[in-house]
Coordinates of N, CA, C and O in Angstrom, one line a residue:
M1 N -145.6 -97.1 -37.8 CA -144.9 -98.1 -37.1 C -143.7 -98.5 -37.9 O -143.8 -98.8 -39.1
I2 N -142.6 -98.6 -37.3 CA -141.3 -99.1 -38.0 C -141.4 -100.6 -38.1 O -141.6 -101.3 -37.2
R3 N -141.3 -101.1 -39.4 CA -141.4 -102.5 -39.7 C -140.0 -103.1 -39.9 O -139.1 -102.4 -40.3
E4 N -139.9 -104.4 -39.7 CA -138.7 -105.1 -40.0 C -138.5 -105.3 -41.5 O -139.5 -105.3 -42.3
I5 N -137.3 -105.2 -42.0 CA -137.0 -105.3 -43.5 C -137.1 -106.8 -43.9 O -136.5 -107.6 -43.3
C6 N -137.9 -107.0 -44.9 CA -138.1 -108.4 -45.5 C -136.8 -108.7 -46.3 O -136.5 -107.9 -47.2
K7 N -136.3 -109.8 -46.2 CA -135.2 -110.4 -47.0 C -135.5 -111.6 -47.7 O -134.7 -112.2 -48.3
D8 N -136.8 -112.0 -47.7 CA -137.2 -113.2 -48.3 C -137.3 -113.0 -49.8 O -138.3 -112.4 -50.3
E9 N -136.4 -113.6 -50.6 CA -136.3 -113.3 -52.0 C -137.6 -113.8 -52.7 O -138.0 -113.3 -53.7
H10 N -138.1 -114.9 -52.3 CA -139.4 -115.4 -52.9 C -140.5 -114.5 -52.8 O -141.2 -114.2 -53.8
F11 N -140.7 -113.9 -51.6 CA -141.7 -112.9 -51.4 C -141.4 -111.6 -52.2 O -142.3 -111.1 -52.9
L12 N -140.1 -111.2 -52.2 CA -139.8 -110.0 -52.9 C -139.9 -110.1 -54.5 O -140.1 -109.1 -55.2
A13 N -139.9 -111.4 -54.9 CA -140.0 -111.6 -56.4 C -141.5 -111.6 -56.9 O -141.7 -111.7 -58.1
Q14 N -142.4 -111.4 -56.0 CA -143.8 -111.4 -56.4 C -144.2 -110.0 -57.0 O -143.7 -109.0 -56.4
K15 N -145.0 -110.0 -58.0 CA -145.5 -108.7 -58.5 C -146.5 -108.2 -57.5 O -147.4 -108.9 -57.0
A16 N -146.4 -106.9 -57.2 CA -147.3 -106.3 -56.2 C -148.7 -106.1 -56.6 O -148.9 -105.8 -57.9
E17 N -149.6 -106.2 -55.8 CA -151.0 -105.9 -56.0 C -151.3 -104.4 -56.0 O -150.6 -103.7 -55.3
P18 N -152.3 -103.9 -56.8 CA -152.5 -102.4 -56.7 C -152.9 -102.0 -55.2 O -153.6 -102.7 -54.5
A19 N -152.5 -100.8 -54.9 CA -152.8 -100.2 -53.6 C -154.2 -99.6 -53.6 O -154.7 -99.1 -54.7
A20 N -154.9 -99.6 -52.5 CA -156.3 -99.1 -52.4 C -156.3 -98.3 -51.1 O -155.3 -98.3 -50.3
P21 N -157.4 -97.4 -50.9 CA -157.4 -96.6 -49.7 C -157.2 -97.4 -48.4 O -156.6 -96.8 -47.4
E22 N -157.6 -98.6 -48.3 CA -157.4 -99.3 -47.0 C -155.9 -99.7 -46.8 O -155.5 -100.2 -45.7
D23 N -155.0 -99.4 -47.8 CA -153.6 -99.7 -47.6 C -152.8 -98.4 -47.1 O -151.6 -98.5 -47.0
L24 N -153.5 -97.4 -46.8 CA -152.8 -96.1 -46.4 C -152.1 -96.4 -45.1 O -151.0 -95.7 -44.9
P25 N -152.5 -97.2 -44.1 CA -151.7 -97.4 -42.9 C -150.3 -98.1 -43.3 O -149.3 -97.8 -42.7
A26 N -150.4 -99.0 -44.3 CA -149.1 -99.6 -44.8 C -148.2 -98.5 -45.4 O -147.0 -98.6 -45.2
A27 N -148.8 -97.6 -46.1 CA -147.9 -96.5 -46.7 C -147.3 -95.7 -45.6 O -146.2 -95.3 -45.7
A28 N -148.1 -95.4 -44.6 CA -147.5 -94.6 -43.4 C -146.4 -95.4 -42.8 O -145.3 -94.8 -42.4
D29 N -146.5 -96.7 -42.6 CA -145.5 -97.5 -42.0 C -144.3 -97.5 -42.9 O -143.1 -97.5 -42.4
L30 N -144.5 -97.6 -44.2 CA -143.3 -97.6 -45.2 C -142.5 -96.4 -45.0 O -141.3 -96.4 -44.9
L31 N -143.2 -95.2 -45.0 CA -142.5 -93.9 -44.8 C -141.8 -93.9 -43.5 O -140.6 -93.5 -43.4
E32 N -142.4 -94.3 -42.4 CA -141.8 -94.2 -41.1 C -140.6 -95.1 -41.1 O -139.5 -94.8 -40.5
T33 N -140.6 -96.3 -41.7 CA -139.5 -97.3 -41.8 C -138.4 -96.7 -42.6 O -137.2 -96.8 -42.3
L34 N -138.7 -96.1 -43.7 CA -137.7 -95.4 -44.5 C -137.0 -94.3 -43.8 O -135.8 -94.2 -43.8
I35 N -137.7 -93.5 -43.1 CA -137.1 -92.4 -42.3 C -136.2 -93.0 -41.2 O -135.1 -92.5 -41.0
F36 N -136.6 -94.0 -40.6 CA -135.8 -94.7 -39.6 C -134.5 -95.2 -40.2 O -133.4 -95.1 -39.5
H37 N -134.5 -95.6 -41.4 CA -133.2 -96.1 -42.1 C -132.6 -95.1 -43.0 O -131.8 -95.4 -43.8
K38 N -132.9 -93.8 -42.8 CA -132.4 -92.8 -43.7 C -130.9 -92.7 -43.9 O -130.4 -92.2 -44.9
E39 N -130.1 -93.2 -42.9 CA -128.7 -93.1 -43.0 C -128.2 -94.0 -44.1 O -127.1 -93.8 -44.6
G40 N -128.9 -95.1 -44.4 CA -128.4 -96.1 -45.4 C -129.4 -96.4 -46.4 O -129.2 -97.4 -47.2
C41 N -130.5 -95.6 -46.6 CA -131.5 -96.0 -47.5 C -132.2 -94.7 -48.0 O -132.5 -93.9 -47.2
V42 N -132.4 -94.6 -49.3 CA -133.1 -93.5 -49.9 C -134.5 -93.7 -50.4 O -135.2 -92.8 -51.0
G43 N -134.9 -95.0 -50.5 CA -136.1 -95.4 -51.0 C -136.5 -96.8 -50.5 O -135.7 -97.6 -50.2
M44 N -137.9 -97.0 -50.5 CA -138.4 -98.3 -50.1 C -139.7 -98.7 -50.9 O -140.4 -97.7 -51.2
A45 N -139.9 -99.9 -51.1 CA -141.2 -100.4 -51.7 C -141.9 -101.2 -50.5 O -141.2 -101.7 -49.6
A46 N -143.1 -101.3 -50.6 CA -143.9 -101.9 -49.6 C -143.5 -103.4 -49.4 O -143.6 -103.9 -48.2
N47 N -143.1 -104.1 -50.4 CA -142.7 -105.5 -50.2 C -141.5 -105.6 -49.3 O -141.2 -106.6 -48.7
M48 N -140.7 -104.5 -49.2 CA -139.6 -104.5 -48.3 C -139.9 -104.5 -46.9 O -139.1 -104.9 -46.0
I49 N -141.2 -104.3 -46.6 CA -141.7 -104.3 -45.2 C -142.8 -105.4 -45.1 O -143.6 -105.4 -44.1
G50 N -142.8 -106.3 -46.0 CA -143.7 -107.5 -46.0 C -145.1 -107.2 -46.5 O -146.0 -108.0 -46.1
V51 N -145.3 -106.1 -47.2 CA -146.6 -105.8 -47.7 C -146.6 -105.8 -49.2 O -145.9 -105.1 -49.9
N52 N -147.4 -106.8 -49.8 CA -147.3 -106.9 -51.3 C -148.3 -106.0 -52.0 O -149.2 -106.4 -52.7
K53 N -148.0 -104.7 -51.8 CA -148.9 -103.7 -52.5 C -147.9 -102.7 -53.2 O -146.8 -102.5 -52.9
R54 N -148.5 -102.1 -54.3 CA -147.8 -101.2 -55.2 C -147.7 -99.8 -54.5 O -148.4 -98.9 -54.9
I55 N -146.8 -99.8 -53.5 CA -146.6 -98.5 -52.8 C -145.1 -98.3 -52.7 O -144.3 -99.2 -52.3
I56 N -144.6 -97.1 -52.9 CA -143.2 -96.8 -52.7 C -143.1 -95.5 -51.9 O -144.0 -94.6 -52.0
A57 N -141.9 -95.3 -51.3 CA -141.5 -94.0 -50.6 C -140.1 -93.7 -51.0 O -139.3 -94.6 -50.9
V58 N -139.9 -92.5 -51.4 CA -138.6 -92.1 -51.8 C -138.1 -90.7 -51.2 O -139.0 -89.9 -50.9
E59 N -136.8 -90.6 -51.0 CA -136.3 -89.3 -50.6 C -136.3 -88.5 -51.9 O -135.9 -89.0 -53.0
N60 N -136.7 -87.2 -51.8 CA -136.9 -86.4 -53.0 C -136.4 -85.0 -52.7 O -137.2 -84.2 -52.2
E61 N -135.1 -84.8 -52.9 CA -134.5 -83.5 -52.8 C -134.8 -82.9 -51.4 O -135.2 -81.8 -51.2
G62 N -134.5 -83.7 -50.4 CA -134.6 -83.2 -49.0 C -135.9 -83.5 -48.3 O -136.1 -83.2 -47.1
S63 N -136.9 -83.9 -49.0 CA -138.2 -84.3 -48.4 C -138.5 -85.7 -48.8 O -137.7 -86.4 -49.5
Y64 N -139.7 -86.2 -48.5 CA -140.1 -87.6 -48.8 C -141.4 -87.5 -49.6 O -142.2 -86.7 -49.5
L65 N -141.5 -88.5 -50.5 CA -142.6 -88.6 -51.4 C -143.1 -90.0 -51.4 O -142.4 -91.0 -51.5
V66 N -144.4 -90.2 -51.1 CA -145.1 -91.5 -51.1 C -145.9 -91.6 -52.4 O -146.6 -90.7 -52.8
M67 N -145.7 -92.7 -53.2 CA -146.4 -92.9 -54.4 C -147.2 -94.2 -54.3 O -146.6 -95.3 -54.0
L68 N -148.4 -94.1 -54.6 CA -149.3 -95.3 -54.7 C -149.5 -95.6 -56.1 O -149.8 -94.8 -56.9
N69 N -149.4 -96.9 -56.5 CA -149.6 -97.4 -57.9 C -148.7 -96.7 -58.9 O -149.2 -96.3 -59.9
P70 N -147.4 -96.5 -58.6 CA -146.6 -95.7 -59.6 C -146.3 -96.6 -60.8 O -146.3 -97.8 -60.8
E71 N -146.2 -95.8 -61.9 CA -145.9 -96.5 -63.2 C -145.1 -95.5 -64.1 O -145.4 -94.3 -64.1
I72 N -144.1 -96.0 -64.7 CA -143.3 -95.2 -65.6 C -143.9 -95.1 -67.0 O -144.2 -96.2 -67.6
L73 N -144.2 -93.9 -67.4 CA -144.8 -93.7 -68.7 C -143.8 -93.5 -69.9 O -144.1 -93.9 -71.0
R74 N -142.7 -92.9 -69.5 CA -141.6 -92.6 -70.5 C -140.3 -92.6 -69.9 O -140.1 -92.2 -68.7
R75 N -139.2 -93.1 -70.6 CA -137.9 -93.1 -70.2 C -137.0 -92.5 -71.3 O -137.2 -92.7 -72.5
S76 N -135.9 -91.9 -70.8 CA -134.9 -91.5 -71.8 C -133.5 -91.4 -71.2 O -133.4 -91.3 -70.0
A77 N -132.5 -91.5 -72.0 CA -131.1 -91.3 -71.6 C -130.6 -92.5 -70.7 O -130.4 -92.3 -69.5
P78 N -130.5 -93.7 -71.2 CA -130.1 -94.8 -70.4 C -128.6 -94.8 -70.0 O -127.8 -94.2 -70.6
Y79 N -128.4 -95.4 -68.9 CA -127.0 -95.5 -68.4 C -126.9 -96.7 -67.5 O -127.9 -97.3 -67.0
D80 N -125.7 -97.3 -67.3 CA -125.5 -98.4 -66.5 C -124.8 -98.0 -65.1 O -124.0 -97.1 -65.1
T81 N -125.3 -98.7 -64.1 CA -124.8 -98.3 -62.7 C -124.8 -99.6 -61.9 O -125.2 -100.6 -62.4
E82 N -124.5 -99.5 -60.6 CA -124.6 -100.5 -59.6 C -125.5 -100.0 -58.4 O -125.4 -98.8 -58.1
E83 N -126.3 -100.9 -57.9 CA -127.2 -100.4 -56.8 C -127.1 -101.5 -55.7 O -127.0 -102.7 -55.9
G84 N -127.3 -101.0 -54.5 CA -127.5 -102.0 -53.3 C -129.0 -101.8 -52.8 O -129.7 -101.0 -53.2
C85 N -129.3 -102.7 -51.8 CA -130.7 -102.7 -51.3 C -130.6 -103.2 -49.9 O -129.9 -104.2 -49.7
L86 N -131.5 -102.7 -49.1 CA -131.5 -103.2 -47.7 C -132.1 -104.6 -47.6 O -131.7 -105.4 -46.7
S87 N -132.9 -105.0 -48.6 CA -133.5 -106.4 -48.6 C -132.5 -107.4 -49.2 O -132.8 -108.6 -49.1
L88 N -131.5 -107.0 -49.9 CA -130.6 -107.9 -50.6 C -129.1 -107.6 -50.2 O -128.8 -106.5 -50.0
S89 N -128.3 -108.6 -50.3 CA -126.9 -108.4 -49.9 C -126.1 -107.9 -51.1 O -126.4 -108.3 -52.3
G90 N -125.1 -107.2 -50.9 CA -124.2 -106.7 -52.0 C -124.8 -105.6 -52.9 O -125.9 -105.1 -52.6
T91 N -124.1 -105.4 -54.0 CA -124.5 -104.6 -55.1 C -124.7 -105.3 -56.4 O -124.0 -106.4 -56.5
R92 N -125.5 -104.8 -57.2 CA -125.8 -105.5 -58.5 C -125.7 -104.5 -59.7 O -126.2 -103.4 -59.5
P93 N -125.3 -104.9 -60.8 CA -125.3 -104.0 -62.0 C -126.8 -103.9 -62.5 O -127.6 -104.8 -62.4
V94 N -127.1 -102.7 -63.0 CA -128.4 -102.4 -63.4 C -128.4 -101.3 -64.5 O -127.6 -100.4 -64.4
R95 N -129.4 -101.3 -65.4 CA -129.5 -100.3 -66.3 C -130.6 -99.3 -65.8 O -131.7 -99.8 -65.4
R96 N -130.4 -98.0 -65.8 CA -131.3 -97.0 -65.4 C -131.4 -96.0 -66.5 O -130.7 -95.9 -67.5
W97 N -132.4 -95.0 -66.4 CA -132.8 -94.0 -67.3 C -132.6 -92.7 -66.5 O -133.1 -92.5 -65.4
N98 N -131.9 -91.7 -67.1 CA -131.7 -90.4 -66.5 C -133.0 -89.6 -66.3 O -133.1 -88.8 -65.4
S99 N -133.9 -89.8 -67.2 CA -135.2 -89.1 -67.1 C -136.3 -90.0 -67.3 O -136.4 -90.8 -68.2
I100 N -137.3 -89.9 -66.3 CA -138.5 -90.8 -66.4 C -139.7 -89.9 -66.1 O -139.7 -89.0 -65.3
K101 N -140.8 -90.2 -66.8 CA -142.1 -89.6 -66.6 C -142.9 -90.7 -65.8 O -143.1 -91.8 -66.3
V102 N -143.4 -90.3 -64.7 CA -144.1 -91.2 -63.8 C -145.5 -90.8 -63.5 O -145.8 -89.6 -63.3
R103 N -146.5 -91.7 -63.5 CA -147.9 -91.5 -63.1 C -148.1 -92.2 -61.8 O -147.7 -93.4 -61.7
W104 N -148.7 -91.6 -60.8 CA -148.9 -92.3 -59.5 C -150.1 -91.6 -58.8 O -150.6 -90.6 -59.3
Q105 N -150.5 -92.1 -57.7 CA -151.6 -91.5 -56.9 C -151.0 -91.1 -55.6 O -150.1 -91.8 -55.0
N106 N -151.4 -89.9 -55.0 CA -150.9 -89.5 -53.8 C -151.8 -90.1 -52.6 O -152.7 -90.9 -52.9
E107 N -151.6 -89.7 -51.4 CA -152.3 -90.3 -50.3 C -153.8 -90.0 -50.3 O -154.6 -90.7 -49.6
Q108 N -154.3 -89.1 -51.1 CA -155.7 -88.8 -51.3 C -156.2 -89.5 -52.6 O -157.3 -89.2 -53.0
F109 N -155.4 -90.3 -53.2 CA -155.7 -91.0 -54.4 C -156.0 -90.1 -55.6 O -156.7 -90.4 -56.4
Q110 N -155.3 -88.9 -55.6 CA -155.3 -88.1 -56.7 C -154.2 -88.4 -57.7 O -153.1 -88.6 -57.2
T111 N -154.5 -88.5 -58.9 CA -153.5 -88.9 -59.9 C -152.5 -87.7 -60.1 O -152.9 -86.6 -60.3
R112 N -151.2 -88.1 -60.2 CA -150.2 -87.1 -60.4 C -149.3 -87.6 -61.5 O -149.1 -88.8 -61.6
I113 N -148.8 -86.7 -62.4 CA -147.8 -87.1 -63.3 C -146.7 -86.1 -63.3 O -146.9 -84.9 -63.3
K114 N -145.4 -86.6 -63.3 CA -144.3 -85.7 -63.2 C -143.1 -86.4 -63.8 O -142.9 -87.6 -63.8
T115 N -142.2 -85.6 -64.4 CA -140.9 -86.0 -64.9 C -139.8 -85.8 -63.8 O -139.7 -84.8 -63.2
F116 N -139.1 -86.9 -63.5 CA -138.0 -86.9 -62.6 C -136.7 -87.2 -63.3 O -136.7 -87.9 -64.3
T117 N -135.6 -86.6 -62.8 CA -134.3 -86.8 -63.4 C -133.3 -87.1 -62.4 O -133.5 -86.9 -61.2
G118 N -132.2 -87.6 -62.9 CA -131.0 -87.9 -62.0 C -131.2 -88.8 -60.9 O -131.8 -89.9 -61.1
W119 N -130.7 -88.5 -59.7 CA -130.7 -89.4 -58.6 C -132.1 -89.8 -58.2 O -132.4 -91.0 -57.9
T120 N -133.0 -88.8 -58.2 CA -134.4 -89.1 -57.8 C -135.1 -90.1 -58.7 O -135.7 -91.1 -58.3
A121 N -134.8 -89.9 -60.1 CA -135.3 -90.8 -61.1 C -134.7 -92.3 -60.8 O -135.4 -93.3 -60.9
Q122 N -133.5 -92.4 -60.5 CA -132.9 -93.7 -60.2 C -133.5 -94.3 -59.0 O -133.8 -95.5 -59.0
I123 N -133.7 -93.6 -57.9 CA -134.4 -94.2 -56.7 C -135.8 -94.7 -57.1 O -136.1 -95.8 -56.7
I124 N -136.5 -93.9 -57.8 CA -137.9 -94.3 -58.2 C -137.9 -95.6 -59.0 O -138.6 -96.5 -58.8
Q125 N -136.9 -95.6 -60.0 CA -136.9 -96.8 -60.8 C -136.6 -98.1 -60.0 O -137.1 -99.2 -60.2
H126 N -135.7 -98.0 -59.0 CA -135.3 -99.1 -58.1 C -136.6 -99.6 -57.4 O -136.8 -100.8 -57.4
E127 N -137.3 -98.6 -56.8 CA -138.5 -99.1 -56.1 C -139.6 -99.6 -57.0 O -140.3 -100.5 -56.6
I128 N -139.8 -99.0 -58.1 CA -140.8 -99.6 -59.1 C -140.4 -101.0 -59.5 O -141.2 -101.9 -59.6
D129 N -139.1 -101.2 -59.6 CA -138.6 -102.6 -59.9 C -139.1 -103.6 -58.8 O -139.6 -104.7 -59.0
H130 N -139.0 -103.1 -57.5 CA -139.5 -103.9 -56.4 C -141.0 -104.2 -56.6 O -141.5 -105.4 -56.4
C131 N -141.8 -103.2 -57.0 CA -143.2 -103.5 -57.2 C -143.5 -104.5 -58.3 O -144.5 -105.2 -58.3
E132 N -142.6 -104.6 -59.3 CA -142.7 -105.5 -60.4 C -142.1 -106.9 -60.0 O -142.2 -107.8 -60.9
G133 N -141.5 -107.0 -58.8 CA -140.9 -108.3 -58.5 C -139.6 -108.5 -59.1 O -139.0 -109.6 -59.1
I134 N -139.0 -107.4 -59.5 CA -137.6 -107.5 -60.1 C -136.6 -107.4 -59.0 O -136.6 -106.3 -58.3
L135 N -135.8 -108.4 -58.9 CA -134.7 -108.3 -57.8 C -133.4 -107.8 -58.5 O -132.9 -108.5 -59.4
I136 N -133.0 -106.6 -58.2 CA -131.7 -106.1 -58.9 C -130.5 -106.9 -58.4 O -130.5 -107.4 -57.4

């Protein structure tokens, strides 16, 4: 189900709770909402659709990836950039890392670890910030 985009900064500033198997319907809604907004959005966190769970969905080299309980294990090659967000107005300066190693669970709750670089790494960092309650 396509959900409305949450713009409540108080809600968005809350740290997300861990995702569990009963949160899979919210993960499906998140992915469907991201695809609906694909013209202006490349990633979303569950709090952007009003769900305070540690779930993100990102565009990943032409396909989509849903990550449950993602966490960054390692970062390298910092750079400064500006980002926008569907939940917030305007753009904001932010520090990102060109390479990140991430651990997450897939929809079967199997643990995955992978290194992401470039644009995909930037998208994932933005969405993990959402999970941490960080408003860019």
